[in-house]
PDB file of C-alpha atoms and ligand atoms in Angstrom:
ATOM      1  CA  UNK A 873      -9.823  -2.493   5.662  1.00  0.00           C
ATOM      2  CA  UNK A 874      -6.861  -0.112   5.948  1.00  0.00           C
ATOM      3  CA  UNK A 875      -3.264  -1.167   6.018  1.00  0.00           C
ATOM      4  CA  UNK A 876      -2.277  -4.717   6.923  1.00  0.00           C
ATOM      5  CA  UNK A 877       0.884  -6.230   8.364  1.00  0.00           C
ATOM      6  CA  UNK A 878       3.198  -6.889   5.407  1.00  0.00           C
ATOM      7  CA  UNK A 879       1.962  -3.910   3.406  1.00  0.00           C
ATOM      8  CA  UNK A 880       4.367  -1.160   2.448  1.00  0.00           C
ATOM      9  CA  UNK A 881       4.067   1.864   4.744  1.00  0.00           C
ATOM     10  CA  UNK A 882       2.730   4.629   2.495  1.00  0.00           C
ATOM     11  CA  UNK A 883       5.063   7.561   1.826  1.00  0.00           C
ATOM     12  CA  UNK A 884       4.065  11.186   2.534  1.00  0.00           C
ATOM     13  CA  UNK A 885       5.531  14.644   2.911  1.00  0.00           C
ATOM     14  CA  UNK A 886       4.593  16.677   5.948  1.00  0.00           C
ATOM     15  CA  UNK A 887       5.654  19.502   8.247  1.00  0.00           C
ATOM     16  CA  UNK A 888       6.923  18.336  11.631  1.00  0.00           C
ATOM     17  CA  UNK A 889       8.334  19.947  14.780  1.00  0.00           C
ATOM     18  CA  UNK A 890      11.761  19.103  13.291  1.00  0.00           C
ATOM     19  CA  UNK A 891      11.106  20.512   9.805  1.00  0.00           C
ATOM     20  CA  UNK A 892       9.533  19.193   6.608  1.00  0.00           C
ATOM     21  CA  UNK A 893      10.129  15.506   5.933  1.00  0.00           C
ATOM     22  CA  UNK A 894       9.619  12.939   3.204  1.00  0.00           C
ATOM     23  CA  UNK A 895       8.753   9.909   5.319  1.00  0.00           C
ATOM     24  CA  UNK A 896      10.594   7.241   3.293  1.00  0.00           C
ATOM     25  CA  UNK A 897      13.714   9.402   3.035  1.00  0.00           C
ATOM     26  CA  UNK A 898      13.503  10.166   6.721  1.00  0.00           C
ATOM     27  CA  UNK A 899      13.337   6.529   7.868  1.00  0.00           C
ATOM     28  CA  UNK A 900      15.989   5.615   5.265  1.00  0.00           C
ATOM     29  CA  UNK A 901      16.478   1.911   6.042  1.00  0.00           C
ATOM     30  CA  UNK A 902      15.918   2.171   9.806  1.00  0.00           C
ATOM     31  CA  UNK A 903      13.190   0.631  11.913  1.00  0.00           C
ATOM     32  CA  UNK A 904      10.498   3.211  12.667  1.00  0.00           C
ATOM     33  CA  UNK A 905       7.511   3.795  14.933  1.00  0.00           C
ATOM     34  CA  UNK A 906       4.694   6.027  13.621  1.00  0.00           C
ATOM     35  CA  UNK A 907       1.960   6.746  16.145  1.00  0.00           C
ATOM     36  CA  UNK A 908      -1.098   9.032  16.132  1.00  0.00           C
ATOM     37  CA  UNK A 909      -2.654  11.265  18.747  1.00  0.00           C
ATOM     38  CA  UNK A 910      -6.336  12.286  18.703  1.00  0.00           C
ATOM     39  CA  UNK A 911      -5.692  15.969  19.451  1.00  0.00           C
ATOM     40  CA  UNK A 912      -3.217  18.523  20.756  1.00  0.00           C
ATOM     41  CA  UNK A 913      -3.529  19.954  24.269  1.00  0.00           C
ATOM     42  CA  UNK A 914      -5.214  16.860  25.595  1.00  0.00           C
ATOM     43  CA  UNK A 915      -4.135  15.146  28.843  1.00  0.00           C
ATOM     44  CA  UNK A 916      -3.527  11.510  27.793  1.00  0.00           C
ATOM     45  CA  UNK A 917      -1.565  12.553  24.675  1.00  0.00           C
ATOM     46  CA  UNK A 918       0.591  14.905  26.733  1.00  0.00           C
ATOM     47  CA  UNK A 919       1.640  12.019  29.047  1.00  0.00           C
ATOM     48  CA  UNK A 920       2.335   9.724  26.093  1.00  0.00           C
ATOM     49  CA  UNK A 921       4.554  12.196  24.324  1.00  0.00           C
ATOM     50  CA  UNK A 922       6.522  12.875  27.502  1.00  0.00           C
ATOM     51  CA  UNK A 923       7.030   9.192  28.219  1.00  0.00           C
ATOM     52  CA  UNK A 924       8.021   8.407  24.619  1.00  0.00           C
ATOM     53  CA  UNK A 925      10.587  11.226  24.780  1.00  0.00           C
ATOM     54  CA  UNK A 926      12.070   9.690  27.938  1.00  0.00           C
ATOM     55  CA  UNK A 927      12.406   6.360  26.053  1.00  0.00           C
ATOM     56  CA  UNK A 928      14.499   7.912  23.297  1.00  0.00           C
ATOM     57  CA  UNK A 929      17.726   6.153  24.384  1.00  0.00           C
ATOM     58  CA  UNK A 930      15.866   2.809  24.266  1.00  0.00           C
ATOM     59  CA  UNK A 931      14.619   3.456  20.745  1.00  0.00           C
ATOM     60  CA  UNK A 932      18.094   4.625  19.656  1.00  0.00           C
ATOM     61  CA  UNK A 933      19.717   1.449  21.100  1.00  0.00           C
ATOM     62  CA  UNK A 934      17.431  -0.571  18.816  1.00  0.00           C
ATOM     63  CA  UNK A 935      18.005   1.652  15.705  1.00  0.00           C
ATOM     64  CA  UNK A 936      14.379   2.885  15.728  1.00  0.00           C
ATOM     65  CA  UNK A 937      13.269   6.351  14.573  1.00  0.00           C
ATOM     66  CA  UNK A 938      10.072   7.566  16.299  1.00  0.00           C
ATOM     67  CA  UNK A 939       7.495   9.917  14.800  1.00  0.00           C
ATOM     68  CA  UNK A 940       4.218  11.145  16.318  1.00  0.00           C
ATOM     69  CA  UNK A 941       1.250  12.544  14.401  1.00  0.00           C
ATOM     70  CA  UNK A 942      -1.653  14.808  15.318  1.00  0.00           C
ATOM     71  CA  UNK A 943      -4.241  16.335  13.024  1.00  0.00           C
ATOM     72  CA  UNK A 944      -3.429  19.839  14.173  1.00  0.00           C
ATOM     73  CA  UNK A 945      -1.342  22.647  12.614  1.00  0.00           C
ATOM     74  CA  UNK A 946       2.395  22.958  13.141  1.00  0.00           C
ATOM     75  CA  UNK A 947       2.065  26.219  15.161  1.00  0.00           C
ATOM     76  CA  UNK A 948      -0.067  24.344  17.705  1.00  0.00           C
ATOM     77  CA  UNK A 949       2.475  21.545  17.896  1.00  0.00           C
ATOM     78  CA  UNK A 950       5.183  24.031  18.818  1.00  0.00           C
ATOM     79  CA  UNK A 951       3.053  25.537  21.568  1.00  0.00           C
ATOM     80  CA  UNK A 952       2.078  22.090  22.889  1.00  0.00           C
ATOM     81  CA  UNK A 953       5.763  21.004  22.952  1.00  0.00           C
ATOM     82  CA  UNK A 954       6.269  23.763  25.559  1.00  0.00           C
ATOM     83  CA  UNK A 955       3.498  22.268  27.724  1.00  0.00           C
ATOM     84  CA  UNK A 956       4.997  18.781  27.370  1.00  0.00           C
ATOM     85  CA  UNK A 957       8.369  20.002  28.599  1.00  0.00           C
ATOM     86  CA  UNK A 958       6.777  21.936  31.472  1.00  0.00           C
ATOM     87  CA  UNK A 959       4.537  19.147  32.693  1.00  0.00           C
ATOM     88  CA  UNK A 960       6.330  15.873  31.816  1.00  0.00           C
ATOM     89  CA  UNK A 961       9.905  16.827  32.816  1.00  0.00           C
ATOM     90  CA  UNK A 962      11.315  16.226  29.352  1.00  0.00           C
ATOM     91  CA  UNK A 963      11.418  18.064  26.053  1.00  0.00           C
ATOM     92  CA  UNK A 964       9.723  16.540  22.998  1.00  0.00           C
ATOM     93  CA  UNK A 965      12.762  15.018  21.220  1.00  0.00           C
ATOM     94  CA  UNK A 966      11.334  13.423  18.045  1.00  0.00           C
ATOM     95  CA  UNK A 967       9.340  14.762  15.093  1.00  0.00           C
ATOM     96  CA  UNK A 968       5.633  15.401  15.705  1.00  0.00           C
ATOM     97  CA  UNK A 969       3.875  15.472  12.317  1.00  0.00           C
ATOM     98  CA  UNK A 970       1.288  18.164  11.636  1.00  0.00           C
ATOM     99  CA  UNK A 971      -1.557  16.703   9.652  1.00  0.00           C
ATOM    100  CA  UNK A 972      -4.240  19.421   9.653  1.00  0.00           C
ATOM    101  CA  UNK A 973      -5.950  18.096   6.501  1.00  0.00           C
ATOM    102  CA  UNK A 974      -5.788  14.509   7.763  1.00  0.00           C
ATOM    103  CA  UNK A 975      -3.988  13.349   4.609  1.00  0.00           C
ATOM    104  CA  UNK A 976      -1.502  11.098   6.426  1.00  0.00           C
ATOM    105  CA  UNK A 977      -4.212   9.936   8.830  1.00  0.00           C
ATOM    106  CA  UNK A 978      -6.350   8.850   5.860  1.00  0.00           C
ATOM    107  CA  UNK A 979      -3.470   6.949   4.211  1.00  0.00           C
ATOM    108  CA  UNK A 980      -2.883   5.026   7.425  1.00  0.00           C
ATOM    109  CA  UNK A 981      -6.621   4.626   8.271  1.00  0.00           C
ATOM    110  CA  UNK A 982      -6.066   6.345  11.605  1.00  0.00           C
ATOM    111  CA  UNK A 983      -9.493   7.962  11.544  1.00  0.00           C
ATOM    112  CA  UNK A 984     -12.303   5.523  12.495  1.00  0.00           C
ATOM    113  CA  UNK A 985     -15.464   7.445  11.509  1.00  0.00           C
ATOM    114  CA  UNK A 986     -17.797   5.476  13.770  1.00  0.00           C
ATOM    115  CA  UNK A 987     -15.650   6.461  16.744  1.00  0.00           C
ATOM    116  CA  UNK A 988     -15.000  10.057  15.637  1.00  0.00           C
ATOM    117  CA  UNK A 989     -15.238  11.733  12.208  1.00  0.00           C
ATOM    118  CA  UNK A 990     -12.164  13.906  12.491  1.00  0.00           C
ATOM    119  CA  UNK A 991      -9.894  12.807  15.299  1.00  0.00           C
ATOM    120  CA  UNK A 992      -7.556   9.876  14.939  1.00  0.00           C
ATOM    121  CA  UNK A 993      -7.633   6.880  17.235  1.00  0.00           C
ATOM    122  CA  UNK A 994      -4.354   5.944  18.946  1.00  0.00           C
ATOM    123  CA  UNK A 995      -2.653   4.007  16.169  1.00  0.00           C
ATOM    124  CA  UNK A 996       0.867   2.543  16.381  1.00  0.00           C
ATOM    125  CA  UNK A 997       2.734   1.226  13.316  1.00  0.00           C
ATOM    126  CA  UNK A 998       6.151  -0.440  13.619  1.00  0.00           C
ATOM    127  CA  UNK A 999       7.853  -0.334  10.233  1.00  0.00           C
ATOM    128  CA  UNK A1000      10.868  -2.443   9.264  1.00  0.00           C
ATOM    129  CA  UNK A1001      13.991  -1.426   7.374  1.00  0.00           C
ATOM    130  CA  UNK A1002      12.236  -2.776   4.214  1.00  0.00           C
ATOM    131  CA  UNK A1003       9.469  -0.168   4.788  1.00  0.00           C
ATOM    132  CA  UNK A1004       6.950  -2.928   5.420  1.00  0.00           C
ATOM    133  CA  UNK A1005       4.459  -2.730   8.295  1.00  0.00           C
ATOM    134  CA  UNK A1006       5.508  -5.241  11.017  1.00  0.00           C
ATOM    135  CA  UNK A1007       2.972  -4.300  13.754  1.00  0.00           C
ATOM    136  CA  UNK A1008      -0.212  -2.273  13.962  1.00  0.00           C
ATOM    137  CA  UNK A1009      -2.151  -1.634  17.146  1.00  0.00           C
ATOM    138  CA  UNK A1010      -5.074   0.648  17.754  1.00  0.00           C
ATOM    139  CA  UNK A1011      -6.315   2.025  21.065  1.00  0.00           C
ATOM    140  CA  UNK A1012      -9.312   4.202  21.769  1.00  0.00           C
ATOM    141  CA  UNK A1013      -8.708   7.902  22.404  1.00  0.00           C
ATOM    142  CA  UNK A1014      -9.323   7.599  26.167  1.00  0.00           C
ATOM    143  CA  UNK A1015      -6.684   4.899  26.837  1.00  0.00           C
ATOM    144  CA  UNK A1016      -3.018   5.755  26.933  1.00  0.00           C
ATOM    145  CA  UNK A1017      -0.769   3.198  25.272  1.00  0.00           C
ATOM    146  CA  UNK A1018       1.944   1.080  26.914  1.00  0.00           C
ATOM    147  CA  UNK A1019       5.174   2.132  25.145  1.00  0.00           C
ATOM    148  CA  UNK A1020       7.179  -0.489  27.118  1.00  0.00           C
ATOM    149  CA  UNK A1021       5.040  -2.992  25.164  1.00  0.00           C
ATOM    150  CA  UNK A1022       6.009  -1.301  21.914  1.00  0.00           C
ATOM    151  CA  UNK A1023       9.660  -1.779  22.850  1.00  0.00           C
ATOM    152  CA  UNK A1024       8.979  -5.452  23.759  1.00  0.00           C
ATOM    153  CA  UNK A1025       7.470  -6.093  20.321  1.00  0.00           C
ATOM    154  CA  UNK A1026      10.379  -4.373  18.579  1.00  0.00           C
ATOM    155  CA  UNK A1027      12.777  -6.674  20.500  1.00  0.00           C
ATOM    156  CA  UNK A1028      10.737  -9.677  19.363  1.00  0.00           C
ATOM    157  CA  UNK A1029      10.602  -8.494  15.746  1.00  0.00           C
ATOM    158  CA  UNK A1030      14.348  -7.881  15.667  1.00  0.00           C
ATOM    159  CA  UNK A1031      15.074 -11.316  17.173  1.00  0.00           C
ATOM    160  CA  UNK A1032      12.970 -12.880  14.417  1.00  0.00           C
ATOM    161  CA  UNK A1033      14.636 -10.796  11.693  1.00  0.00           C
ATOM    162  CA  UNK A1034      18.180 -11.480  12.961  1.00  0.00           C
ATOM    163  CA  UNK A1035      18.016 -15.016  14.465  1.00  0.00           C
ATOM    164  CA  UNK A1036      14.904 -16.772  13.146  1.00  0.00           C
ATOM    165  CA  UNK A1037      13.337 -17.182  16.542  1.00  0.00           C
ATOM    166  CA  UNK A1038       9.819 -16.286  17.709  1.00  0.00           C
ATOM    167  CA  UNK A1039       8.851 -15.252  21.248  1.00  0.00           C
ATOM    168  CA  UNK A1040       6.248 -17.106  23.396  1.00  0.00           C
ATOM    169  CA  UNK A1041       3.361 -15.730  25.402  1.00  0.00           C
ATOM    170  CA  UNK A1042       4.270 -12.911  27.797  1.00  0.00           C
ATOM    171  CA  UNK A1043       7.934 -13.165  26.786  1.00  0.00           C
ATOM    172  CA  UNK A1044      10.323 -10.615  28.257  1.00  0.00           C
ATOM    173  CA  UNK A1045      13.824  -9.778  27.111  1.00  0.00           C
ATOM    174  CA  UNK A1046      16.317 -12.422  28.281  1.00  0.00           C
ATOM    175  CA  UNK A1047      13.827 -15.295  28.509  1.00  0.00           C
ATOM    176  CA  UNK A1048      13.884 -18.404  26.313  1.00  0.00           C
ATOM    177  CA  UNK A1049      12.521 -18.166  22.754  1.00  0.00           C
ATOM    178  CA  UNK A1050      11.193 -20.544  20.119  1.00  0.00           C
ATOM    179  CA  UNK A1051      12.848 -21.656  16.862  1.00  0.00           C
ATOM    180  CA  UNK A1052      10.570 -20.568  13.993  1.00  0.00           C
ATOM    181  CA  UNK A1053       8.711 -23.446  12.355  1.00  0.00           C
ATOM    182  CA  UNK A1054      10.157 -22.510   8.931  1.00  0.00           C
ATOM    183  CA  UNK A1055      13.644 -23.545  10.076  1.00  0.00           C
ATOM    184  CA  UNK A1056      14.280 -27.291   9.599  1.00  0.00           C
ATOM    185  CA  UNK A1057      16.179 -29.227  12.291  1.00  0.00           C
ATOM    186  CA  UNK A1058      19.157 -29.471   9.912  1.00  0.00           C
ATOM    187  CA  UNK A1059      19.230 -25.679   9.496  1.00  0.00           C
ATOM    188  CA  UNK A1060      18.569 -25.166  13.215  1.00  0.00           C
ATOM    189  CA  UNK A1061      21.613 -27.272  14.149  1.00  0.00           C
ATOM    190  CA  UNK A1062      23.826 -24.832  12.271  1.00  0.00           C
ATOM    191  CA  UNK A1063      22.312 -21.783  13.970  1.00  0.00           C
ATOM    192  CA  UNK A1064      21.994 -23.299  17.441  1.00  0.00           C
ATOM    193  CA  UNK A1065      24.938 -25.719  17.803  1.00  0.00           C
ATOM    194  CA  UNK A1066      24.305 -26.033  21.610  1.00  0.00           C
ATOM    195  CA  UNK A1067      20.890 -27.607  20.793  1.00  0.00           C
ATOM    196  CA  UNK A1068      17.394 -26.921  22.004  1.00  0.00           C
ATOM    197  CA  UNK A1069      14.649 -28.459  24.142  1.00  0.00           C
ATOM    198  CA  UNK A1070      12.261 -30.218  21.795  1.00  0.00           C
ATOM    199  CA  UNK A1071       8.954 -30.207  23.749  1.00  0.00           C
ATOM    200  CA  UNK A1072       7.165 -31.208  20.509  1.00  0.00           C
ATOM    201  CA  UNK A1073       8.640 -31.315  16.957  1.00  0.00           C
ATOM    202  CA  UNK A1074       6.955 -27.911  16.399  1.00  0.00           C
ATOM    203  CA  UNK A1075       7.871 -26.481  19.821  1.00  0.00           C
ATOM    204  CA  UNK A1076      11.616 -26.110  20.031  1.00  0.00           C
ATOM    205  CA  UNK A1077      12.791 -23.931  22.951  1.00  0.00           C
ATOM    206  CA  UNK A1078      16.195 -22.279  22.859  1.00  0.00           C
ATOM    207  CA  UNK A1079      18.096 -19.686  24.908  1.00  0.00           C
ATOM    208  CA  UNK A1080      17.539 -16.172  23.582  1.00  0.00           C
ATOM    209  CA  UNK A1081      20.412 -15.380  21.187  1.00  0.00           C
ATOM    210  CA  UNK A1082      22.653 -12.680  22.586  1.00  0.00           C
ATOM    211  CA  UNK A1083      21.111 -12.763  26.078  1.00  0.00           C
TER     212      UNK A1083
HETATM  213  C1  LIG B 495      -6.546  12.733  25.729  1.00  0.00           C
HETATM  214  O1  LIG B 495      -5.543  12.710  25.067  1.00  0.00           O
HETATM  215  O2  LIG B 495      -6.551  12.986  26.901  1.00  0.00           O
HETATM  216  C2  LIG B 495      -7.897  12.429  25.052  1.00  0.00           C
HETATM  217  C3  LIG B 495      -8.092  12.745  23.733  1.00  0.00           C
HETATM  218  C4  LIG B 495      -9.341  12.504  23.165  1.00  0.00           C
HETATM  219  C5  LIG B 495     -10.333  11.904  23.941  1.00  0.00           C
HETATM  220  C6  LIG B 495     -10.104  11.567  25.225  1.00  0.00           C
HETATM  221  C7  LIG B 495      -8.875  11.839  25.807  1.00  0.00           C
END
């Protein structure tokens, strides 16, 4: 079954393009994104790593540490980083984990044997400051992910963690949000003194906090 939302993100030690890390020590109470790539020197992965590097200021603004993973050796990662800089117009600026024995990939169930026995699928894990998994998504090797969507989910998760609101279908930053069902009207009055639009007792719409 692999890891589920709410599980603790397994710890590991690994070589990365920024040195050897202990994962839990590295994330150290921050939000984190851990995402896998099927293989080095492949076209889709190259575009993803370039785009994610360009998004670094957005991740930093949200207090998120980003790590990539590929089941290739560290020497190959360093050579591939040169290609990423040359072709994507940006240097790789976050740690890319070398996982040649697939140990981290196994812990995170990133290898789906019926798709491919050795390569990982495109997994994304968003991990909270409590080291718990908050989001997992999996894409096939041939489809590049939408990292703007990863940022959108992080915004939603952080709004829930900080303000007890959830986000409706297709929500974008700045749009109205929903008071979580776990919050009673009495509690909601303290948090949202300007009130809310009660469409149904369970559907209470409120302005996005901080927007
Ligand atoms: C790619 O990154 O381009 C890729 C990797 C594995 C299968 C298909 C595409």
